Amino acid sequence: MGRAPCCEKMGLKKGPWTHDEDQILISYIHQNGHANWRALPKQAGLLRCGKSCRLRWTNYLRPDIKRGNFTKEEEETIIKLHGTLGNRWSTIAARLPGRTDNEIKNVWHTRLKKRFKNYQRSCKLDSNGSSHESKAMDLSTCLAPNPGIESIKYEPASPQDSSSEFSSVTDQIGLPNNTVSKNNNQVYGSETLPWIDESYWSEELSAKNSISTDDLGFGFRFQLSPEKTSINTMTDDGMAFWYDLLVRAGGLPELPEF
DNA sequence: AAGAAAACCAACCGCGGGCGC
DNA sequence: AGCGCCCGCGGTTGGTTTTCT
């Protein structure tokens, strides 16, 4: 079928908006609203397509837009919401009054994503493993004020899942097999890390009592249980996994300085 | 001081959903 | 039911500004 390009018509202007164009658009919308974006530019006397007008208004000219740098709280909110919602920028923007989806998307791509990646890289274990403990504690610091993991129950995705597949899972999430054991579908770690306080987990997670890792591509389910379990070493991928898990659980604490 | 590289961000593009005809 | 229009969304681009060497 195919659709004609939005600005195909000759004479329609593209590129950065001028101050005069902004004033025309603002004035028109204040007087007439923006019920029909397609018809708006012609009625307002702008040589722009409706799409361009809508974008300029929603991303820049709207009176309720908050300009200026993002606060630390706003950045943390973006990271938390991105962890649970993914790239649903408009949904994230709806939770940040005065911020646009475009702005949030830009902040994520230009600053937050890189900072998070750098942090993961900084946590990467030494090849000789000598820094496992310290790096693990770095993670604990990262996850302060309630470091550690309360309890994780391993639940095979299907009845035929075996211990060998469990090993592949621990490989995937970066948990060395010798630090984790499986017994009656419980995953046990060593005792070297502090526990996560039960209050750490959100009400939402408590209600669900389980976290599906399908979204992460593992195809397994980890379920909370009353028994305490801890993990004492992690690779960067493992950290990314747990970090993601905590974000998804709504329990992301204050971010460390990167 | 100047050129290069990196960071930033406004704007564009194309897709898909909703809706009316 | 099918088609086409409109709008909103997410991905991407490219120009500008800032930082680095």
mmCIF file of C-alpha atoms (C1' of nucleotides) in Angstrom:
data_model
loop_
_atom_site.group_PDB
_atom_site.id
_atom_site.type_symbol
_atom_site.label_atom_id
_atom_site.label_comp_id
_atom_site.label_asym_id
_atom_site.label_seq_id
_atom_site.Cartn_x
_atom_site.Cartn_y
_atom_site.Cartn_z
ATOM 1 C CA MET A 1 0.000 0.000 0.000
ATOM 2 C CA GLY A 2 2.572 2.537 1.081
ATOM 3 C CA ARG A 3 2.037 5.934 2.554
ATOM 4 C CA ALA A 4 3.169 9.202 1.097
ATOM 5 C CA PRO A 5 5.976 10.830 3.070
ATOM 6 C CA CYS A 6 4.777 13.385 5.557
ATOM 7 C CA CYS A 7 6.629 16.392 4.125
ATOM 8 C CA GLU A 8 6.645 15.375 0.517
ATOM 9 C CA LYS A 9 4.856 18.470 -0.703
ATOM 10 C CA MET A 10 7.130 21.049 -2.198
ATOM 11 C CA GLY A 11 7.683 24.207 -0.242
ATOM 12 C CA LEU A 12 7.359 22.704 3.215
ATOM 13 C CA LYS A 13 10.205 23.740 5.448
ATOM 14 C CA LYS A 14 12.339 21.303 7.403
ATOM 15 C CA GLY A 15 15.074 21.703 9.979
ATOM 16 C CA PRO A 16 15.398 23.910 13.034
ATOM 17 C CA TRP A 17 12.507 26.173 13.957
ATOM 18 C CA THR A 18 12.942 29.946 14.016
ATOM 19 C CA HIS A 19 11.715 32.196 16.799
ATOM 20 C CA ASP A 20 9.051 33.635 14.487
ATOM 21 C CA GLU A 21 7.740 30.188 13.618
ATOM 22 C CA ASP A 22 7.566 29.324 17.287
ATOM 23 C CA GLN A 23 5.569 32.455 18.031
ATOM 24 C CA ILE A 24 3.136 31.745 15.209
ATOM 25 C CA LEU A 25 2.586 28.207 16.435
ATOM 26 C CA ILE A 26 2.186 29.213 20.077
ATOM 27 C CA SER A 27 -0.197 32.008 19.186
ATOM 28 C CA TYR A 28 -2.315 29.805 16.967
ATOM 29 C CA ILE A 29 -2.601 26.994 19.499
ATOM 30 C CA HIS A 30 -3.453 29.388 22.289
ATOM 31 C CA GLN A 31 -6.309 30.739 20.202
ATOM 32 C CA ASN A 32 -7.505 27.622 18.419
ATOM 33 C CA GLY A 33 -6.032 24.573 20.104
ATOM 34 C CA HIS A 34 -4.623 21.694 18.125
ATOM 35 C CA ALA A 35 -7.508 19.438 17.267
ATOM 36 C CA ASN A 36 -6.162 18.672 13.811
ATOM 37 C CA TRP A 37 -2.401 18.738 13.371
ATOM 38 C CA ARG A 38 -2.581 18.074 9.677
ATOM 39 C CA ALA A 39 -4.715 21.134 9.031
ATOM 40 C CA LEU A 40 -2.980 23.318 11.599
ATOM 41 C CA PRO A 41 0.049 24.584 9.649
ATOM 42 C CA LYS A 42 -2.029 25.779 6.740
ATOM 43 C CA GLN A 43 -4.526 27.510 9.010
ATOM 44 C CA ALA A 44 -1.748 29.041 11.083
ATOM 45 C CA GLY A 45 0.223 30.138 8.049
ATOM 46 C CA LEU A 46 3.232 27.932 8.675
ATOM 47 C CA LEU A 47 5.236 26.277 5.916
ATOM 48 C CA ARG A 48 5.618 23.117 7.987
ATOM 49 C CA CYS A 49 3.920 19.756 7.970
ATOM 50 C CA GLY A 50 1.526 18.931 10.776
ATOM 51 C CA LYS A 51 3.857 16.346 12.143
ATOM 52 C CA SER A 52 6.671 18.835 12.507
ATOM 53 C CA CYS A 53 4.318 21.263 14.269
ATOM 54 C CA ARG A 54 3.109 18.600 16.668
ATOM 55 C CA LEU A 55 6.679 17.585 17.510
ATOM 56 C CA ARG A 56 7.773 21.168 18.058
ATOM 57 C CA TRP A 57 4.821 21.806 20.344
ATOM 58 C CA THR A 58 4.948 18.611 22.373
ATOM 59 C CA ASN A 59 8.722 18.523 22.747
ATOM 60 C CA TYR A 60 9.595 22.169 23.110
ATOM 61 C CA LEU A 61 6.869 24.810 23.151
ATOM 62 C CA ARG A 62 4.295 23.332 25.493
ATOM 63 C CA PRO A 63 3.973 25.679 28.498
ATOM 64 C CA ASP A 64 4.197 22.884 31.043
ATOM 65 C CA ILE A 65 7.582 21.651 29.877
ATOM 66 C CA LYS A 66 10.313 21.784 32.485
ATOM 67 C CA ARG A 67 13.611 22.988 31.023
ATOM 68 C CA GLY A 68 17.069 22.508 32.428
ATOM 69 C CA ASN A 69 19.159 19.647 33.698
ATOM 70 C CA PHE A 70 17.623 16.526 35.130
ATOM 71 C CA THR A 71 17.869 16.185 38.876
ATOM 72 C CA LYS A 72 19.450 13.146 40.477
ATOM 73 C CA GLU A 73 15.987 12.043 41.571
ATOM 74 C CA GLU A 74 14.680 12.307 38.031
ATOM 75 C CA GLU A 75 17.617 10.315 36.671
ATOM 76 C CA GLU A 76 17.077 7.602 39.258
ATOM 77 C CA THR A 77 13.404 7.487 38.376
ATOM 78 C CA ILE A 78 14.270 7.050 34.719
ATOM 79 C CA ILE A 79 16.640 4.190 35.492
ATOM 80 C CA LYS A 80 14.093 2.513 37.714
ATOM 81 C CA LEU A 81 11.279 2.880 35.230
ATOM 82 C CA HIS A 82 13.443 1.843 32.315
ATOM 83 C CA GLY A 83 14.272 -1.282 34.250
ATOM 84 C CA THR A 84 10.628 -2.178 34.565
ATOM 85 C CA LEU A 85 9.174 -0.671 31.404
ATOM 86 C CA GLY A 86 12.006 -0.873 28.908
ATOM 87 C CA ASN A 87 12.062 1.653 26.065
ATOM 88 C CA ARG A 88 8.535 2.845 26.665
ATOM 89 C CA TRP A 89 9.568 6.466 26.756
ATOM 90 C CA SER A 90 6.118 7.976 26.676
ATOM 91 C CA THR A 91 5.062 5.867 29.657
ATOM 92 C CA ILE A 92 8.186 6.879 31.530
ATOM 93 C CA ALA A 93 7.591 10.513 30.606
ATOM 94 C CA ALA A 94 4.093 10.302 32.032
ATOM 95 C CA ARG A 95 5.674 9.639 35.411
ATOM 96 C CA LEU A 96 7.973 12.655 35.160
ATOM 97 C CA PRO A 97 5.894 15.838 35.041
ATOM 98 C CA GLY A 98 7.250 18.418 32.637
ATOM 99 C CA ARG A 99 9.600 16.039 30.865
ATOM 100 C CA THR A 100 9.026 14.782 27.339
ATOM 101 C CA ASP A 101 9.570 11.297 26.002
ATOM 102 C CA ASN A 102 12.098 12.677 23.542
ATOM 103 C CA GLU A 103 14.072 14.373 26.285
ATOM 104 C CA ILE A 104 14.063 11.271 28.466
ATOM 105 C CA LYS A 105 15.118 9.129 25.537
ATOM 106 C CA ASN A 106 18.003 11.498 24.846
ATOM 107 C CA VAL A 107 19.109 11.497 28.468
ATOM 108 C CA TRP A 108 19.039 7.732 28.560
ATOM 109 C CA HIS A 109 21.047 7.274 25.377
ATOM 110 C CA THR A 110 23.570 10.022 26.026
ATOM 111 C CA ARG A 111 24.148 9.776 29.760
ATOM 112 C CA LEU A 112 22.413 7.178 31.858
ATOM 113 C CA LYS A 113 22.990 4.128 29.671
ATOM 114 C CA LYS A 114 26.669 4.874 29.417
ATOM 115 C CA ARG A 115 27.003 5.488 33.125
ATOM 116 C CA PHE A 116 25.330 2.202 33.888
ATOM 117 C CA LYS A 117 27.536 0.336 31.393
ATOM 118 C CA ASN A 118 30.642 1.951 32.834
ATOM 119 C CA TYR A 119 29.600 0.926 36.290
ATOM 120 C CA GLN A 120 29.123 -2.649 35.163
ATOM 121 C CA ARG A 121 32.551 -2.572 33.540
ATOM 122 C CA SER A 122 34.123 -1.196 36.679
ATOM 123 C CA CYS A 123 32.736 -4.149 38.580
ATOM 124 C CA LYS A 124 34.234 -6.696 36.209
ATOM 125 C CA LEU A 125 36.176 -9.347 38.098
ATOM 126 C CA ASP A 126 39.915 -9.695 37.842
ATOM 127 C CA SER A 127 41.002 -12.656 35.787
ATOM 128 C CA ASN A 128 42.748 -14.299 38.755
ATOM 129 C CA GLY A 129 39.679 -13.895 40.899
ATOM 130 C CA SER A 130 41.582 -12.197 43.677
ATOM 131 C CA SER A 131 39.187 -9.338 43.873
ATOM 132 C CA HIS A 132 35.995 -11.347 43.954
ATOM 133 C CA GLU A 133 35.262 -10.417 47.520
ATOM 134 C CA SER A 134 35.929 -6.730 47.107
ATOM 135 C CA LYS A 135 33.982 -6.527 43.885
ATOM 136 C CA ALA A 136 31.123 -8.382 45.458
ATOM 137 C CA MET A 137 31.176 -5.868 48.249
ATOM 138 C CA ASP A 138 31.214 -3.107 45.665
ATOM 139 C CA LEU A 139 27.958 -4.537 44.454
ATOM 140 C CA SER A 140 26.691 -4.533 47.994
ATOM 141 C CA THR A 141 27.598 -0.895 48.204
ATOM 142 C CA CYS A 142 25.803 -0.351 44.961
ATOM 143 C CA LEU A 143 22.731 -1.986 46.361
ATOM 144 C CA ALA A 144 22.858 -0.250 49.706
ATOM 145 C CA PRO A 145 21.101 0.297 52.057
ATOM 146 C CA ASN A 146 20.062 -3.350 52.060
ATOM 147 C CA PRO A 147 22.854 -5.338 50.419
ATOM 148 C CA GLY A 148 22.692 -9.033 49.715
ATOM 149 C CA ILE A 149 19.979 -11.276 48.474
ATOM 150 C CA GLU A 150 17.193 -12.518 50.693
ATOM 151 C CA SER A 151 16.228 -15.693 48.983
ATOM 152 C CA ILE A 152 15.970 -17.069 45.528
ATOM 153 C CA LYS A 153 14.133 -20.220 44.655
ATOM 154 C CA TYR A 154 15.075 -21.971 41.484
ATOM 155 C CA GLU A 155 12.122 -23.315 39.642
ATOM 156 C CA PRO A 156 12.724 -25.176 36.382
ATOM 157 C CA ALA A 157 10.785 -23.800 33.486
ATOM 158 C CA SER A 158 9.772 -27.320 32.562
ATOM 159 C CA PRO A 159 9.765 -30.696 34.325
ATOM 160 C CA GLN A 160 12.601 -32.044 32.226
ATOM 161 C CA ASP A 161 14.963 -29.288 33.321
ATOM 162 C CA SER A 162 17.967 -30.889 34.893
ATOM 163 C CA SER A 163 20.949 -29.954 37.021
ATOM 164 C CA SER A 164 23.032 -29.598 33.913
ATOM 165 C CA GLU A 165 20.624 -26.985 32.674
ATOM 166 C CA PHE A 166 20.853 -25.321 36.045
ATOM 167 C CA SER A 167 24.582 -25.068 35.485
ATOM 168 C CA SER A 168 23.979 -23.392 32.180
ATOM 169 C CA VAL A 169 21.708 -20.931 33.910
ATOM 170 C CA THR A 170 24.285 -20.036 36.500
ATOM 171 C CA ASP A 171 26.746 -19.611 33.673
ATOM 172 C CA GLN A 172 24.384 -17.317 31.872
ATOM 173 C CA ILE A 173 23.741 -15.117 34.838
ATOM 174 C CA GLY A 174 27.382 -15.153 35.823
ATOM 175 C CA LEU A 175 27.196 -17.154 39.030
ATOM 176 C CA PRO A 176 30.108 -19.548 39.426
ATOM 177 C CA ASN A 177 28.703 -23.007 40.043
ATOM 178 C CA ASN A 178 30.900 -23.651 43.042
ATOM 179 C CA THR A 179 29.301 -20.811 44.934
ATOM 180 C CA VAL A 180 25.756 -21.911 44.360
ATOM 181 C CA SER A 181 24.112 -25.227 45.024
ATOM 182 C CA LYS A 182 20.747 -26.572 44.183
ATOM 183 C CA ASN A 183 18.689 -28.679 46.515
ATOM 184 C CA ASN A 184 14.960 -29.248 46.322
ATOM 185 C CA ASN A 185 14.689 -26.380 43.922
ATOM 186 C CA GLN A 186 16.333 -24.005 46.384
ATOM 187 C CA VAL A 187 19.409 -22.114 45.315
ATOM 188 C CA TYR A 188 21.956 -21.769 48.091
ATOM 189 C CA GLY A 189 24.999 -19.592 48.125
ATOM 190 C CA SER A 190 27.733 -19.153 50.672
ATOM 191 C CA GLU A 191 27.423 -17.107 53.825
ATOM 192 C CA THR A 192 29.907 -14.409 52.936
ATOM 193 C CA LEU A 193 27.567 -11.659 51.895
ATOM 194 C CA PRO A 194 25.134 -9.807 54.100
ATOM 195 C CA TRP A 195 21.495 -10.630 53.683
ATOM 196 C CA ILE A 196 19.079 -8.378 51.995
ATOM 197 C CA ASP A 197 16.557 -7.302 54.517
ATOM 198 C CA GLU A 198 13.107 -8.611 53.802
ATOM 199 C CA SER A 199 11.778 -5.082 53.751
ATOM 200 C CA TYR A 200 13.973 -4.503 50.757
ATOM 201 C CA TRP A 201 11.546 -6.206 48.464
ATOM 202 C CA SER A 202 8.659 -4.178 47.269
ATOM 203 C CA GLU A 203 5.090 -4.883 48.145
ATOM 204 C CA GLU A 204 4.476 -5.643 44.523
ATOM 205 C CA LEU A 205 7.130 -8.305 44.524
ATOM 206 C CA SER A 206 5.963 -9.689 47.820
ATOM 207 C CA ALA A 207 2.536 -10.017 46.328
ATOM 208 C CA LYS A 208 3.850 -11.784 43.278
ATOM 209 C CA ASN A 209 6.380 -13.844 45.174
ATOM 210 C CA SER A 210 8.195 -14.617 42.000
ATOM 211 C CA ILE A 211 10.136 -13.003 39.226
ATOM 212 C CA SER A 212 10.035 -14.423 35.764
ATOM 213 C CA THR A 213 13.354 -14.169 34.023
ATOM 214 C CA ASP A 214 11.813 -14.771 30.638
ATOM 215 C CA ASP A 215 12.370 -11.150 29.749
ATOM 216 C CA LEU A 216 16.051 -11.597 30.383
ATOM 217 C CA GLY A 217 16.211 -14.577 28.085
ATOM 218 C CA PHE A 218 16.881 -17.222 30.700
ATOM 219 C CA GLY A 219 13.558 -19.012 30.557
ATOM 220 C CA PHE A 220 13.594 -19.811 34.261
ATOM 221 C CA ARG A 221 11.710 -18.535 37.229
ATOM 222 C CA PHE A 222 13.203 -17.468 40.517
ATOM 223 C CA GLN A 223 10.840 -17.498 43.429
ATOM 224 C CA LEU A 224 11.230 -15.849 46.781
ATOM 225 C CA SER A 225 11.070 -18.054 49.810
ATOM 226 C CA PRO A 226 11.523 -17.543 53.550
ATOM 227 C CA GLU A 227 14.912 -19.263 53.648
ATOM 228 C CA LYS A 228 17.888 -16.999 53.363
ATOM 229 C CA THR A 229 20.371 -17.437 50.589
ATOM 230 C CA SER A 230 23.269 -15.347 49.467
ATOM 231 C CA ILE A 231 25.577 -15.069 46.526
ATOM 232 C CA ASN A 232 29.205 -14.292 47.131
ATOM 233 C CA THR A 233 30.760 -13.715 43.728
ATOM 234 C CA MET A 234 29.522 -12.296 40.491
ATOM 235 C CA THR A 235 30.735 -11.425 37.049
ATOM 236 C CA ASP A 236 29.670 -8.179 35.468
ATOM 237 C CA ASP A 237 26.908 -10.020 33.674
ATOM 238 C CA GLY A 238 25.821 -11.479 36.959
ATOM 239 C CA MET A 239 25.758 -8.038 38.475
ATOM 240 C CA ALA A 240 23.780 -6.754 35.550
ATOM 241 C CA PHE A 241 21.351 -9.581 36.116
ATOM 242 C CA TRP A 242 20.875 -8.906 39.787
ATOM 243 C CA TYR A 243 20.712 -5.209 39.224
ATOM 244 C CA ASP A 244 18.068 -5.728 36.598
ATOM 245 C CA LEU A 245 16.256 -8.119 38.897
ATOM 246 C CA LEU A 246 16.183 -5.580 41.678
ATOM 247 C CA VAL A 247 15.051 -2.846 39.352
ATOM 248 C CA ARG A 248 12.258 -5.038 38.094
ATOM 249 C CA ALA A 249 11.353 -5.786 41.668
ATOM 250 C CA GLY A 250 11.007 -2.073 42.293
ATOM 251 C CA GLY A 251 13.739 -2.235 44.896
ATOM 252 C CA LEU A 252 16.488 -0.215 43.287
ATOM 253 C CA PRO A 253 18.195 1.827 45.957
ATOM 254 C CA GLU A 254 19.880 5.149 45.623
ATOM 255 C CA LEU A 255 22.401 5.005 42.823
ATOM 256 C CA PRO A 256 26.083 5.311 43.647
ATOM 257 C CA GLU A 257 28.174 8.073 42.178
ATOM 258 C CA PHE A 258 29.580 6.890 38.886
ATOM 259 C "C1'" DA B 1 45.120 28.329 19.877
ATOM 260 C "C1'" DA B 2 43.399 24.962 16.911
ATOM 261 C "C1'" DG B 3 41.823 20.704 15.368
ATOM 262 C "C1'" DA B 4 39.659 16.323 16.803
ATOM 263 C "C1'" DA B 5 36.626 13.785 19.427
ATOM 264 C "C1'" DA B 6 32.829 13.377 22.332
ATOM 265 C "C1'" DA B 7 28.552 14.868 24.091
ATOM 266 C "C1'" DC B 8 24.257 16.789 23.536
ATOM 267 C "C1'" DC B 9 19.710 17.424 21.746
ATOM 268 C "C1'" DA B 10 16.219 19.039 18.343
ATOM 269 C "C1'" DA B 11 14.178 17.190 14.635
ATOM 270 C "C1'" DC B 12 13.132 13.701 11.225
ATOM 271 C "C1'" DC B 13 11.583 9.075 9.702
ATOM 272 C "C1'" DG B 14 8.797 5.163 9.425
ATOM 273 C "C1'" DC B 15 5.801 1.998 11.689
ATOM 274 C "C1'" DG B 16 1.627 0.626 13.858
ATOM 275 C "C1'" DG B 17 -2.752 1.347 16.278
ATOM 276 C "C1'" DG B 18 -7.176 3.623 16.458
ATOM 277 C "C1'" DC B 19 -10.910 5.331 14.185
ATOM 278 C "C1'" DG B 20 -14.243 6.777 10.770
ATOM 279 C "C1'" DC B 21 -16.190 5.935 6.377
ATOM 280 C "C1'" DA C 1 -14.539 -6.204 6.444
ATOM 281 C "C1'" DG C 2 -11.422 -3.329 4.226
ATOM 282 C "C1'" DC C 3 -9.321 0.904 3.333
ATOM 283 C "C1'" DG C 4 -7.208 5.251 4.226
ATOM 284 C "C1'" DC C 5 -6.260 9.033 7.339
ATOM 285 C "C1'" DC C 6 -4.378 10.766 11.510
ATOM 286 C "C1'" DC C 7 -1.749 10.591 15.512
ATOM 287 C "C1'" DG C 8 1.617 8.900 18.756
ATOM 288 C "C1'" DC C 9 5.610 6.312 19.514
ATOM 289 C "C1'" DG C 10 10.403 4.712 19.323
ATOM 290 C "C1'" DG C 11 14.605 4.682 16.586
ATOM 291 C "C1'" DT C 12 17.816 7.381 14.299
ATOM 292 C "C1'" DT C 13 20.183 11.325 12.272
ATOM 293 C "C1'" DG C 14 22.836 15.281 11.923
ATOM 294 C "C1'" DG C 15 23.977 19.931 13.421
ATOM 295 C "C1'" DT C 16 25.820 22.393 17.322
ATOM 296 C "C1'" DT C 17 28.343 22.835 21.505
ATOM 297 C "C1'" DT C 18 31.685 21.345 24.751
ATOM 298 C "C1'" DT C 19 35.726 18.972 26.111
ATOM 299 C "C1'" DC C 20 40.037 16.997 25.196
ATOM 300 C "C1'" DT C 21 44.677 16.686 23.221
#
